[in-house]
Amino acid sequence: MNTKELVTTVKEFGSPLYVYDAQKISFQYKRLTKSFKKVERLRIHYAVKALNNISILQHIKSLGSSLDTVSIQEVQLGLSAGFKASDIIFTPNGVSLEEIEQVAAMGVQINIDNLVILEQFGTKHPKTPVCIRINPHVMAGGNTNISVGHIDSKFGISIHQMPHLLRIVDNTAMTINGIHMHTGSDILDIDVFLYAAEILFENAKQFSNLDFIDFGSGFKVPYKEGDIETDIEELGQKLGERFNAFAKAYPRPLTLAFEPGKFLVSEAGKFLVQVNAVKQTTSTVFAQVDSGFNHLIRPMLYGSRHEIHNISNPKGKERYYSVVGYICETDTFANNRRIKEITEGDVLAFDNAGAYCFTMASNYNSRYRPAEVLIKDGKAQLIRKRETFDDLLRNQIPLEDIVAI
Ligand SMILES: *Cc1c(COP(=O)(O)O)cnc(C)c1O
């Protein structure tokens, strides 16, 4: 996708617009599987919550991927995209026993991260094999927003509760067929990750019916030039070797599983917006775009940095801008950024807009959610229509109808 082609997609499909590059997703998938090529049984479960468009799921399926889901609706989306139930793992947190039972009844692999639920589920359904989510209490990365392995995290069953867990398994005679961890969103230090993996291996020995060990995700992708990213090749080399040694000693064939979201789709996405106004104040120059945190909330929610390029004026001189939205709230995308000179009507492109961008979009300020386009085999195809006014009214019941009832 070059700059010109991106500007053309906005002309064709309007603004604001999410554009995804199928080729980049394929590239990342192959990079990951290649890094672990020495592991005989490898399964990649793409985390649907990162980007859940059916066409994206179908593309990812064509690469050979399975799915990781966190709600029954994501399971249903996966099935709609053509995945088999047996290719889906359900890794929810804090959902009801009923929802877990419904998903299990569909034939999806269940992953439980709470001892109370484990006991209830095992008592009622001792024949359904279950994976357990362990919290190894390892901090991956320094940002507490996104590190879920640490001591106060709501995710996973603490390794210190292992004796209680084993008692529940014994009492209910249920089968544990998988062991899982997902320590957070940033594997910066592979040795920290390997340390957590060691804890998982150590605990895996206590179960004799495992089919897989799932190391979750946390692959960090670059957001700007010079950013540290997870060295997948090194991880594949080191963890792959360690896994193979463990699997060799284990009495059953073992699969190594991962659940990448961001790694597969983050860099494949661009968010394209148009500049409504350039506004000079006493201290700064604002570029006001036809979007806000209703379409891209990560900068405001997590302080995420998305690079912004003026693709209408790629050869222009650079100036400093604050890029803000049109929402009646503070919705700053970027502060004091050097961007090629901006005039009204220019199209700005946000990088890393594939993961946790569209899926977190809302209708705040009664705006429509953007359209989505997939570039595949050199062609730009609409994969989600822009919303219309009917979408805003759908499911609302006007007062006169209530009075009539
Ligand atoms: C969100 C999530 C993932 C994906 O995380 P990324 O950082 O996007 O790779 C994987 N597994 C589980 C259980 C998750 O909740």
Coordinates of N, CA and C in Angstrom, one line a residue, residues 85-202:
A85 N -15.5 -25.7 15.3 CA -15.5 -25.5 16.8 C -14.2 -26.0 17.4
S86 N -13.7 -27.1 16.8 CA -12.5 -27.7 17.4 C -11.2 -26.9 17.1
D87 N -11.3 -25.9 16.3 CA -10.2 -25.0 16.0 C -10.2 -23.7 16.8
I88 N -11.1 -23.7 17.8 CA -11.3 -22.5 18.6 C -11.0 -22.8 20.1
I89 N -10.3 -21.9 20.7 CA -10.1 -22.0 22.2 C -10.8 -20.7 22.8
F90 N -11.4 -21.0 23.9 CA -12.2 -20.0 24.6 C -11.5 -19.6 25.9
T91 N -11.0 -18.4 26.0 CA -10.2 -18.0 27.1 C -10.8 -16.7 27.8
P92 N -11.9 -16.9 28.4 CA -12.6 -15.7 28.9 C -12.1 -15.4 30.3
N93 N -12.5 -14.2 30.8 CA -12.1 -13.9 32.2 C -13.4 -13.2 32.8
G94 N -13.9 -13.8 33.9 CA -15.0 -13.2 34.6 C -16.3 -13.4 33.9
V95 N -16.4 -14.4 33.0 CA -17.8 -14.7 32.4 C -18.5 -15.7 33.3
S96 N -19.8 -15.8 33.0 CA -20.6 -16.7 33.8 C -20.3 -18.2 33.5
L97 N -20.7 -19.1 34.5 CA -20.6 -20.5 34.2 C -21.5 -20.9 33.0
E98 N -22.6 -20.3 32.9 CA -23.6 -20.6 31.9 C -22.9 -20.4 30.5
E99 N -22.2 -19.2 30.4 CA -21.6 -18.9 29.1 C -20.5 -20.0 28.8
I100 N -19.8 -20.4 29.8 CA -18.7 -21.4 29.5 C -19.3 -22.7 29.1
E101 N -20.4 -23.0 29.8 CA -21.1 -24.3 29.4 C -21.7 -24.3 28.0
Q102 N -22.2 -23.1 27.6 CA -22.8 -23.0 26.3 C -21.7 -23.2 25.2
V103 N -20.5 -22.5 25.5 CA -19.4 -22.6 24.5 C -18.8 -24.0 24.5
A104 N -18.8 -24.7 25.7 CA -18.2 -26.1 25.7 C -19.2 -27.0 24.9
A105 N -20.5 -26.7 25.0 CA -21.5 -27.6 24.3 C -21.3 -27.5 22.8
M106 N -20.7 -26.3 22.4 CA -20.5 -26.2 20.9 C -19.3 -27.0 20.4
G107 N -18.5 -27.5 21.4 CA -17.3 -28.3 21.0 C -16.1 -27.5 21.0
V108 N -16.1 -26.3 21.6 CA -14.9 -25.4 21.7 C -14.1 -25.8 22.9
Q109 N -12.8 -25.7 22.7 CA -11.9 -26.0 23.9 C -12.0 -24.9 24.9
I110 N -12.3 -25.3 26.2 CA -12.5 -24.3 27.2 C -11.2 -24.1 28.0
N111 N -11.0 -22.8 28.4 CA -9.8 -22.5 29.2 C -10.4 -21.8 30.4
I112 N -10.1 -22.3 31.6 CA -10.7 -21.8 32.8 C -9.6 -21.1 33.7
D113 N -10.0 -19.9 34.2 CA -9.0 -19.2 35.0 C -9.4 -18.8 36.4
N114 N -10.3 -19.7 37.0 CA -10.9 -19.3 38.2 C -11.2 -20.7 38.9
L115 N -10.8 -20.9 40.2 CA -11.0 -22.1 40.8 C -12.4 -22.5 41.1
V116 N -13.2 -21.4 41.5 CA -14.6 -21.7 41.8 C -15.3 -22.2 40.5
I117 N -15.0 -21.6 39.4 CA -15.6 -22.0 38.1 C -15.1 -23.4 37.8
L118 N -13.8 -23.6 38.0 CA -13.3 -24.9 37.7 C -14.0 -26.1 38.4
E119 N -14.2 -25.8 39.7 CA -14.8 -26.8 40.6 C -16.3 -27.0 40.1
Q120 N -17.0 -25.9 39.8 CA -18.4 -26.1 39.4 C -18.5 -26.8 38.0
F121 N -17.6 -26.4 37.1 CA -17.6 -27.0 35.8 C -17.2 -28.5 35.8
G122 N -16.2 -28.7 36.6 CA -15.7 -30.1 36.7 C -16.7 -31.0 37.4
T123 N -17.4 -30.5 38.3 CA -18.5 -31.3 39.0 C -19.6 -31.7 38.0
K124 N -20.0 -30.7 37.2 CA -21.1 -30.9 36.3 C -20.7 -31.6 35.0
H125 N -19.5 -31.4 34.6 CA -19.1 -31.9 33.2 C -17.7 -32.6 33.3
P126 N -17.6 -33.6 34.2 CA -16.3 -34.2 34.4 C -15.6 -34.8 33.1
K127 N -16.5 -35.0 32.1 CA -16.0 -35.7 30.8 C -15.4 -34.6 29.8
T128 N -15.7 -33.4 30.1 CA -15.2 -32.3 29.1 C -13.8 -31.9 29.5
P129 N -12.8 -32.2 28.6 CA -11.5 -31.7 29.0 C -11.3 -30.2 29.0
V130 N -10.5 -29.8 30.0 CA -10.4 -28.3 30.2 C -9.0 -27.9 30.3
C131 N -8.7 -26.7 29.7 CA -7.4 -26.1 29.9 C -7.4 -25.2 31.1
I132 N -6.3 -25.0 31.8 CA -6.3 -24.1 32.9 C -5.3 -23.0 32.6
R133 N -5.8 -21.8 33.0 CA -5.0 -20.6 32.8 C -4.2 -20.3 34.1
I134 N -2.9 -20.3 34.0 CA -2.1 -20.1 35.2 C -1.5 -18.7 35.2
N135 N -1.5 -18.1 36.4 CA -0.8 -16.8 36.5 C 0.6 -17.1 37.1
P136 N 1.7 -17.0 36.4 CA 3.0 -17.3 36.9 C 3.6 -16.2 37.7
H137 N 2.9 -15.1 37.8 CA 3.3 -13.9 38.5 C 4.7 -13.4 38.0
V138 N 4.7 -13.3 36.7 CA 5.9 -12.7 36.2 C 5.5 -11.4 35.4
M139 N 6.2 -10.3 35.8 CA 5.9 -9.1 35.1 C 6.6 -9.0 33.7
A140 N 5.8 -8.9 32.7 CA 6.4 -8.7 31.4 C 6.2 -7.3 31.0
G141 N 7.2 -6.5 30.9 CA 7.1 -5.1 30.6 C 6.8 -4.3 31.8
G142 N 7.0 -3.0 31.7 CA 6.8 -2.1 32.9 C 5.5 -1.4 33.0
N143 N 4.6 -1.5 32.0 CA 3.4 -0.8 32.0 C 2.3 -1.6 32.7
T144 N 1.9 -1.2 33.9 CA 0.9 -2.0 34.6 C -0.5 -2.1 34.0
N145 N -0.7 -1.2 33.0 CA -2.0 -1.3 32.2 C -2.0 -2.6 31.5
I146 N -0.9 -3.1 31.0 CA -0.9 -4.2 30.1 C -0.2 -5.4 30.6
S147 N 0.3 -5.4 31.8 CA 1.0 -6.6 32.3 C 0.0 -7.3 33.2
V148 N -0.3 -8.5 32.7 CA -1.4 -9.3 33.4 C -0.9 -10.4 34.2
G149 N 0.5 -10.6 34.3 CA 1.0 -11.7 35.0 C 1.3 -11.4 36.5
H150 N 1.2 -10.2 36.9 CA 1.8 -9.8 38.2 C 0.8 -10.2 39.3
I151 N 1.2 -9.9 40.5 CA 0.5 -10.5 41.7 C -1.0 -10.0 41.9
D152 N -1.3 -8.8 41.5 CA -2.6 -8.3 41.7 C -3.5 -8.4 40.5
S153 N -3.1 -9.2 39.6 CA -3.8 -9.3 38.3 C -5.1 -10.1 38.5
K154 N -6.2 -9.8 37.8 CA -7.4 -10.5 37.9 C -7.4 -11.8 37.0
F155 N -6.3 -11.9 36.2 CA -6.2 -13.0 35.2 C -5.5 -14.2 35.8
G156 N -6.1 -15.4 35.5 CA -5.4 -16.6 35.7 C -5.5 -17.1 37.2
I157 N -5.1 -18.4 37.3 CA -5.1 -19.0 38.6 C -3.7 -19.0 39.1
S158 N -3.5 -18.4 40.3 CA -2.1 -18.2 40.8 C -1.4 -19.6 40.9
I159 N -0.1 -19.6 40.6 CA 0.6 -20.8 40.8 C 0.7 -21.3 42.2
H160 N 0.5 -20.3 43.1 CA 0.5 -20.7 44.6 C -0.8 -21.4 44.9
Q161 N -1.8 -21.4 44.1 CA -3.0 -22.2 44.3 C -3.0 -23.6 43.7
M162 N -1.9 -24.0 43.2 CA -1.8 -25.3 42.5 C -2.3 -26.4 43.4
P163 N -1.9 -26.5 44.7 CA -2.4 -27.6 45.5 C -3.9 -27.7 45.5
H164 N -4.6 -26.5 45.6 CA -6.0 -26.5 45.6 C -6.6 -26.9 44.3
L165 N -5.9 -26.5 43.2 CA -6.3 -26.8 41.9 C -6.3 -28.4 41.7
L166 N -5.2 -28.9 42.1 CA -5.0 -30.4 42.0 C -6.0 -31.2 42.8
R167 N -6.4 -30.6 43.9 CA -7.5 -31.3 44.7 C -8.8 -31.3 44.0
I168 N -9.1 -30.1 43.3 CA -10.4 -30.0 42.6 C -10.4 -31.0 41.4
V169 N -9.2 -31.1 40.7 CA -9.1 -32.1 39.6 C -9.3 -33.5 40.1
D170 N -8.7 -33.8 41.2 CA -8.9 -35.1 41.8 C -10.3 -35.4 42.3
N171 N -10.9 -34.5 43.0 CA -12.2 -34.7 43.5 C -13.3 -34.8 42.4
T172 N -13.1 -34.1 41.3 CA -14.1 -34.1 40.3 C -13.8 -35.2 39.2
A173 N -12.6 -35.7 39.2 CA -12.1 -36.6 38.2 C -12.2 -36.0 36.8
M174 N -12.1 -34.7 36.7 CA -12.0 -34.1 35.4 C -10.7 -34.2 34.7
T175 N -10.6 -33.9 33.4 CA -9.4 -34.0 32.7 C -8.8 -32.7 32.3
I176 N -7.6 -32.4 32.7 CA -6.9 -31.2 32.3 C -6.1 -31.5 31.0
N177 N -6.5 -31.0 29.9 CA -5.8 -31.3 28.6 C -4.9 -30.2 28.1
G178 N -4.9 -29.0 28.8 CA -4.0 -28.0 28.4 C -3.6 -27.1 29.6
I179 N -2.5 -26.4 29.4 CA -2.1 -25.5 30.5 C -1.6 -24.2 29.7
H180 N -2.0 -23.1 30.3 CA -1.9 -21.8 29.6 C -1.5 -20.7 30.4
M181 N -0.8 -19.8 29.8 CA -0.5 -18.5 30.5 C -0.6 -17.4 29.4
H182 N -0.9 -16.2 29.9 CA -0.9 -15.0 29.0 C -0.4 -13.9 29.9
T183 N 0.9 -13.6 29.8 CA 1.4 -12.8 30.9 C 1.3 -11.3 30.7
G184 N 0.9 -10.9 29.5 CA 0.7 -9.4 29.3 C 1.0 -9.1 27.8
S185 N 1.1 -7.8 27.6 CA 1.2 -7.5 26.2 C 2.6 -7.2 25.7
D186 N 3.6 -7.2 26.5 CA 4.9 -6.8 26.1 C 6.0 -7.8 26.5
I187 N 6.4 -8.6 25.5 CA 7.6 -9.5 25.8 C 8.8 -8.7 25.3
L188 N 9.5 -8.0 26.2 CA 10.6 -7.2 25.7 C 11.9 -8.0 26.0
D189 N 11.9 -8.7 27.1 CA 13.0 -9.5 27.5 C 12.7 -11.0 27.4
I190 N 13.3 -11.6 26.4 CA 12.9 -13.0 26.1 C 13.3 -13.9 27.4
D191 N 14.3 -13.5 28.1 CA 14.6 -14.3 29.3 C 13.5 -14.3 30.3
V192 N 12.9 -13.1 30.5 CA 11.7 -13.1 31.4 C 10.6 -14.0 30.9
F193 N 10.4 -14.0 29.6 CA 9.4 -14.9 29.1 C 9.7 -16.4 29.3
L194 N 11.0 -16.7 29.1 CA 11.4 -18.1 29.3 C 11.3 -18.5 30.7
Y195 N 11.6 -17.5 31.6 CA 11.4 -17.8 33.0 C 10.0 -18.2 33.4
A196 N 9.0 -17.4 32.8 CA 7.6 -17.7 33.0 C 7.3 -19.1 32.4
A197 N 7.9 -19.4 31.3 CA 7.6 -20.6 30.6 C 8.1 -21.8 31.4
E198 N 9.2 -21.6 32.1 CA 9.8 -22.6 33.0 C 8.8 -23.0 34.1
I199 N 8.2 -21.9 34.6 CA 7.1 -22.2 35.7 C 6.0 -23.0 35.1
L200 N 5.6 -22.7 33.9 CA 4.6 -23.5 33.2 C 5.0 -24.9 33.0
F201 N 6.2 -25.2 32.6 CA 6.7 -26.5 32.4 C 6.7 -27.3 33.7
E202 N 7.2 -26.6 34.7 CA 7.3 -27.2 36.0 C 5.9 -27.7 36.5

